[in-house]
JSON list of C-alpha atoms in Angstrom, two decimals:
[
{"chain": "A", "resi": 1, "resn": "MET", "atom": "CA", "xyz": [0.21, 0.03, -0.08]},
{"chain": "A", "resi": 2, "resn": "ILE", "atom": "CA", "xyz": [1.00, 3.67, -0.49]},
{"chain": "A", "resi": 3, "resn": "HIS", "atom": "CA", "xyz": [-0.25, 6.65, 0.48]},
{"chain": "A", "resi": 4, "resn": "GLU", "atom": "CA", "xyz": [2.55, 9.35, 0.15]},
{"chain": "A", "resi": 5, "resn": "PHE", "atom": "CA", "xyz": [2.26, 13.20, -0.02]},
{"chain": "A", "resi": 6, "resn": "LEU", "atom": "CA", "xyz": [3.96, 14.49, -3.31]},
{"chain": "A", "resi": 7, "resn": "LEU", "atom": "CA", "xyz": [3.48, 18.13, -1.92]},
{"chain": "A", "resi": 8, "resn": "PRO", "atom": "CA", "xyz": [1.83, 18.14, 1.87]},
{"chain": "A", "resi": 9, "resn": "GLU", "atom": "CA", "xyz": [-0.30, 21.05, 2.57]},
{"chain": "A", "resi": 10, "resn": "THR", "atom": "CA", "xyz": [1.35, 24.28, 1.13]},
{"chain": "A", "resi": 11, "resn": "ASN", "atom": "CA", "xyz": [1.50, 27.84, 0.15]},
{"chain": "A", "resi": 12, "resn": "VAL", "atom": "CA", "xyz": [1.80, 28.18, -3.82]},
{"chain": "A", "resi": 13, "resn": "ARG", "atom": "CA", "xyz": [2.72, 31.54, -4.47]},
{"chain": "A", "resi": 14, "resn": "GLU", "atom": "CA", "xyz": [5.17, 30.89, -7.29]},
{"chain": "A", "resi": 15, "resn": "ALA", "atom": "CA", "xyz": [6.59, 27.84, -10.12]},
{"chain": "A", "resi": 16, "resn": "GLY", "atom": "CA", "xyz": [8.82, 24.88, -7.72]},
{"chain": "A", "resi": 17, "resn": "SER", "atom": "CA", "xyz": [8.74, 21.25, -7.60]},
{"chain": "A", "resi": 18, "resn": "GLY", "atom": "CA", "xyz": [8.02, 18.84, -4.30]},
{"chain": "A", "resi": 19, "resn": "PRO", "atom": "CA", "xyz": [10.13, 15.96, -2.78]},
{"chain": "A", "resi": 20, "resn": "GLU", "atom": "CA", "xyz": [10.87, 13.29, -4.17]},
{"chain": "A", "resi": 21, "resn": "VAL", "atom": "CA", "xyz": [8.41, 10.03, -2.93]},
{"chain": "A", "resi": 22, "resn": "ASP", "atom": "CA", "xyz": [10.31, 6.64, -3.53]},
{"chain": "A", "resi": 23, "resn": "LEU", "atom": "CA", "xyz": [7.56, 4.29, -4.30]},
{"chain": "A", "resi": 24, "resn": "GLY", "atom": "CA", "xyz": [9.03, 1.21, -2.83]},
{"chain": "A", "resi": 25, "resn": "GLU", "atom": "CA", "xyz": [6.07, -1.21, -3.30]},
{"chain": "A", "resi": 26, "resn": "ALA", "atom": "CA", "xyz": [4.01, -0.09, -5.22]},
{"chain": "A", "resi": 27, "resn": "VAL", "atom": "CA", "xyz": [6.17, 0.25, -8.80]},
{"chain": "A", "resi": 28, "resn": "HIS", "atom": "CA", "xyz": [4.15, -1.41, -11.59]},
{"chain": "A", "resi": 29, "resn": "ARG", "atom": "CA", "xyz": [0.73, -0.63, -10.40]},
{"chain": "A", "resi": 30, "resn": "ARG", "atom": "CA", "xyz": [-2.08, 1.71, -11.15]},
{"chain": "A", "resi": 31, "resn": "LEU", "atom": "CA", "xyz": [-2.37, 5.08, -8.26]},
{"chain": "A", "resi": 32, "resn": "ALA", "atom": "CA", "xyz": [-4.95, 7.38, -7.89]},
{"chain": "A", "resi": 33, "resn": "VAL", "atom": "CA", "xyz": [-3.40, 11.54, -7.48]},
{"chain": "A", "resi": 34, "resn": "THR", "atom": "CA", "xyz": [-5.72, 13.57, -5.59]},
{"chain": "A", "resi": 35, "resn": "LEU", "atom": "CA", "xyz": [-5.03, 17.13, -5.63]},
{"chain": "A", "resi": 36, "resn": "THR", "atom": "CA", "xyz": [-6.90, 19.69, -2.98]},
{"chain": "A", "resi": 37, "resn": "ILE", "atom": "CA", "xyz": [-6.97, 23.40, -3.40]},
{"chain": "A", "resi": 38, "resn": "THR", "atom": "CA", "xyz": [-8.27, 24.86, 0.61]},
{"chain": "A", "resi": 39, "resn": "ARG", "atom": "CA", "xyz": [-7.35, 28.76, -0.29]},
{"chain": "A", "resi": 40, "resn": "THR", "atom": "CA", "xyz": [-7.06, 30.90, -3.62]},
{"chain": "A", "resi": 41, "resn": "SER", "atom": "CA", "xyz": [-7.67, 34.35, -4.57]},
{"chain": "A", "resi": 42, "resn": "GLY", "atom": "CA", "xyz": [-9.42, 35.34, -8.12]},
{"chain": "A", "resi": 43, "resn": "GLN", "atom": "CA", "xyz": [-7.86, 35.87, -11.30]},
{"chain": "A", "resi": 44, "resn": "GLN", "atom": "CA", "xyz": [-5.15, 33.64, -11.10]},
{"chain": "A", "resi": 45, "resn": "SER", "atom": "CA", "xyz": [-3.98, 29.49, -12.47]},
{"chain": "A", "resi": 46, "resn": "LEU", "atom": "CA", "xyz": [-2.22, 26.79, -11.29]},
{"chain": "A", "resi": 47, "resn": "ASP", "atom": "CA", "xyz": [-0.60, 24.14, -13.23]},
{"chain": "A", "resi": 48, "resn": "ILE", "atom": "CA", "xyz": [0.94, 20.73, -11.21]},
{"chain": "A", "resi": 49, "resn": "SER", "atom": "CA", "xyz": [2.51, 17.79, -13.55]},
{"chain": "A", "resi": 50, "resn": "ILE", "atom": "CA", "xyz": [3.41, 14.87, -11.88]},
{"chain": "A", "resi": 51, "resn": "TRP", "atom": "CA", "xyz": [7.15, 13.48, -13.00]},
{"chain": "A", "resi": 52, "resn": "GLY", "atom": "CA", "xyz": [8.91, 9.84, -13.03]},
{"chain": "A", "resi": 53, "resn": "SER", "atom": "CA", "xyz": [11.83, 9.01, -12.48]},
{"chain": "A", "resi": 54, "resn": "PRO", "atom": "CA", "xyz": [13.72, 5.18, -12.54]},
{"chain": "A", "resi": 55, "resn": "ASP", "atom": "CA", "xyz": [17.05, 6.40, -10.43]},
{"chain": "A", "resi": 56, "resn": "GLY", "atom": "CA", "xyz": [16.04, 9.81, -8.93]},
{"chain": "A", "resi": 57, "resn": "ILE", "atom": "CA", "xyz": [18.46, 11.51, -10.95]},
{"chain": "A", "resi": 58, "resn": "TYR", "atom": "CA", "xyz": [16.37, 11.43, -15.01]},
{"chain": "A", "resi": 59, "resn": "TRP", "atom": "CA", "xyz": [12.99, 12.98, -14.65]},
{"chain": "A", "resi": 60, "resn": "GLY", "atom": "CA", "xyz": [12.17, 12.54, -18.43]},
{"chain": "A", "resi": 61, "resn": "SER", "atom": "CA", "xyz": [11.88, 15.02, -20.85]},
{"chain": "A", "resi": 62, "resn": "ARG", "atom": "CA", "xyz": [7.52, 14.81, -20.15]},
{"chain": "A", "resi": 63, "resn": "PRO", "atom": "CA", "xyz": [5.72, 14.77, -17.43]},
{"chain": "A", "resi": 64, "resn": "LEU", "atom": "CA", "xyz": [3.55, 10.89, -16.24]},
{"chain": "A", "resi": 65, "resn": "VAL", "atom": "CA", "xyz": [0.16, 13.31, -16.11]},
{"chain": "A", "resi": 66, "resn": "LYS", "atom": "CA", "xyz": [-0.54, 16.71, -16.19]},
{"chain": "A", "resi": 67, "resn": "LEU", "atom": "CA", "xyz": [-3.54, 17.65, -14.27]},
{"chain": "A", "resi": 68, "resn": "PRO", "atom": "CA", "xyz": [-6.57, 19.93, -14.93]},
{"chain": "A", "resi": 69, "resn": "HIS", "atom": "CA", "xyz": [-5.60, 24.13, -15.34]},
{"chain": "A", "resi": 70, "resn": "GLN", "atom": "CA", "xyz": [-7.06, 25.12, -11.74]},
{"chain": "A", "resi": 71, "resn": "PHE", "atom": "CA", "xyz": [-8.71, 28.05, -10.83]},
{"chain": "A", "resi": 72, "resn": "TYR", "atom": "CA", "xyz": [-10.85, 27.70, -7.78]},
{"chain": "A", "resi": 73, "resn": "CYS", "atom": "CA", "xyz": [-10.73, 25.31, -4.80]},
{"chain": "A", "resi": 74, "resn": "GLY", "atom": "CA", "xyz": [-11.39, 21.48, -4.79]},
{"chain": "A", "resi": 75, "resn": "THR", "atom": "CA", "xyz": [-10.71, 18.45, -4.65]},
{"chain": "A", "resi": 76, "resn": "TRP", "atom": "CA", "xyz": [-9.62, 16.79, -8.02]},
{"chain": "A", "resi": 77, "resn": "LYS", "atom": "CA", "xyz": [-8.83, 13.03, -8.52]},
{"chain": "A", "resi": 78, "resn": "THR", "atom": "CA", "xyz": [-6.71, 11.67, -11.34]},
{"chain": "A", "resi": 79, "resn": "VAL", "atom": "CA", "xyz": [-5.06, 7.77, -12.35]},
{"chain": "A", "resi": 80, "resn": "LEU", "atom": "CA", "xyz": [-1.42, 7.21, -12.77]},
{"chain": "A", "resi": 81, "resn": "ASP", "atom": "CA", "xyz": [-0.58, 4.12, -13.98]},
{"chain": "A", "resi": 82, "resn": "LEU", "atom": "CA", "xyz": [2.58, 2.64, -13.66]},
{"chain": "A", "resi": 83, "resn": "ALA", "atom": "CA", "xyz": [1.33, -1.18, -14.60]},
{"chain": "A", "resi": 84, "resn": "ASP", "atom": "CA", "xyz": [3.10, -0.29, -18.67]},
{"chain": "A", "resi": 85, "resn": "GLY", "atom": "CA", "xyz": [6.75, -1.98, -17.75]},
{"chain": "A", "resi": 86, "resn": "ARG", "atom": "CA", "xyz": [8.55, 2.02, -17.74]},
{"chain": "A", "resi": 87, "resn": "GLY", "atom": "CA", "xyz": [10.69, 1.08, -14.39]},
{"chain": "A", "resi": 88, "resn": "ILE", "atom": "CA", "xyz": [9.28, 4.23, -12.43]},
{"chain": "A", "resi": 89, "resn": "HIS", "atom": "CA", "xyz": [10.06, 4.35, -8.80]},
{"chain": "A", "resi": 90, "resn": "TYR", "atom": "CA", "xyz": [10.53, 7.97, -7.58]},
{"chain": "A", "resi": 91, "resn": "LEU", "atom": "CA", "xyz": [7.95, 11.07, -8.55]},
{"chain": "A", "resi": 92, "resn": "ARG", "atom": "CA", "xyz": [7.88, 13.88, -7.91]},
{"chain": "A", "resi": 93, "resn": "ALA", "atom": "CA", "xyz": [5.60, 17.31, -8.58]},
{"chain": "A", "resi": 94, "resn": "ASP", "atom": "CA", "xyz": [6.08, 20.40, -10.51]},
{"chain": "A", "resi": 95, "resn": "TRP", "atom": "CA", "xyz": [3.79, 23.37, -10.03]},
{"chain": "A", "resi": 96, "resn": "HIS", "atom": "CA", "xyz": [3.42, 26.71, -11.89]},
{"chain": "A", "resi": 97, "resn": "VAL", "atom": "CA", "xyz": [1.31, 29.64, -10.90]},
{"chain": "A", "resi": 98, "resn": "SER", "atom": "CA", "xyz": [0.27, 32.46, -12.77]},
{"chain": "A", "resi": 99, "resn": "ARG", "atom": "CA", "xyz": [-1.67, 36.01, -12.36]},
{"chain": "A", "resi": 100, "resn": "TRP", "atom": "CA", "xyz": [-3.75, 37.27, -15.41]},
{"chain": "A", "resi": 101, "resn": "ARG", "atom": "CA", "xyz": [-3.50, 40.71, -14.42]},
{"chain": "A", "resi": 102, "resn": "PRO", "atom": "CA", "xyz": [0.85, 40.96, -14.50]},
{"chain": "A", "resi": 103, "resn": "ASP", "atom": "CA", "xyz": [0.44, 44.35, -11.84]},
{"chain": "A", "resi": 104, "resn": "GLY", "atom": "CA", "xyz": [-1.87, 42.28, -8.98]},
{"chain": "A", "resi": 105, "resn": "PRO", "atom": "CA", "xyz": [-0.39, 40.97, -6.02]},
{"chain": "A", "resi": 106, "resn": "LYS", "atom": "CA", "xyz": [1.76, 37.56, -6.03]},
{"chain": "A", "resi": 107, "resn": "PRO", "atom": "CA", "xyz": [-0.20, 34.07, -6.65]},
{"chain": "A", "resi": 108, "resn": "LEU", "atom": "CA", "xyz": [-1.49, 32.36, -3.77]},
{"chain": "A", "resi": 109, "resn": "PHE", "atom": "CA", "xyz": [-2.92, 28.56, -3.70]},
{"chain": "A", "resi": 110, "resn": "THR", "atom": "CA", "xyz": [-3.30, 26.06, -0.80]},
{"chain": "A", "resi": 111, "resn": "VAL", "atom": "CA", "xyz": [-2.53, 22.76, -2.29]},
{"chain": "A", "resi": 112, "resn": "GLU", "atom": "CA", "xyz": [-2.33, 19.53, -1.06]},
{"chain": "A", "resi": 113, "resn": "LEU", "atom": "CA", "xyz": [-0.81, 16.14, -3.53]},
{"chain": "A", "resi": 114, "resn": "MET", "atom": "CA", "xyz": [-0.97, 13.04, -2.31]},
{"chain": "A", "resi": 115, "resn": "VAL", "atom": "CA", "xyz": [-0.54, 9.72, -4.49]},
{"chain": "A", "resi": 116, "resn": "HIS", "atom": "CA", "xyz": [-2.24, 6.81, -3.32]},
{"chain": "A", "resi": 117, "resn": "ASP", "atom": "CA", "xyz": [-2.94, 3.12, -4.09]},
{"chain": "A", "resi": 118, "resn": "MET", "atom": "CA", "xyz": [-6.69, 3.19, -6.29]},
{"chain": "A", "resi": 119, "resn": "LEU", "atom": "CA", "xyz": [-9.68, 1.18, -4.12]},
{"chain": "A", "resi": 120, "resn": "PRO", "atom": "CA", "xyz": [-10.07, -2.70, -5.97]},
{"chain": "A", "resi": 121, "resn": "LEU", "atom": "CA", "xyz": [-13.65, -2.85, -7.59]},
{"chain": "A", "resi": 122, "resn": "ALA", "atom": "CA", "xyz": [-16.11, -4.29, -5.66]},
{"chain": "A", "resi": 123, "resn": "ALA", "atom": "CA", "xyz": [-16.76, -7.64, -6.58]},
{"chain": "A", "resi": 124, "resn": "SER", "atom": "CA", "xyz": [-20.34, -7.48, -6.98]},
{"chain": "A", "resi": 125, "resn": "ALA", "atom": "CA", "xyz": [-19.80, -4.32, -9.06]}
]
């Protein structure tokens, strides 16, 4: 079982990267990624991508998944499929923020990003 923060609850004001997360036993699985935004202000946007690495050094030229462009508070989930044999052992989140008006205050989002095992489908479903 994996239940790790790619980004613990954090105030985001500029572009950055989260810590590297070792997947351990979760390699070659389908995982769920949950983004929660608990604070934001108007006229700004947030873009988050999830990057994978086999060794924690080389992160590739494209993210494994890009989450939808966000503007508001809420919770969003997406699937991260690592079952294709790419050998991804580490994950990292990168983010970018932008303000629609250049003369406004710096962007501000309070976000949390978690990766966890997908729940198995019910046997009766």
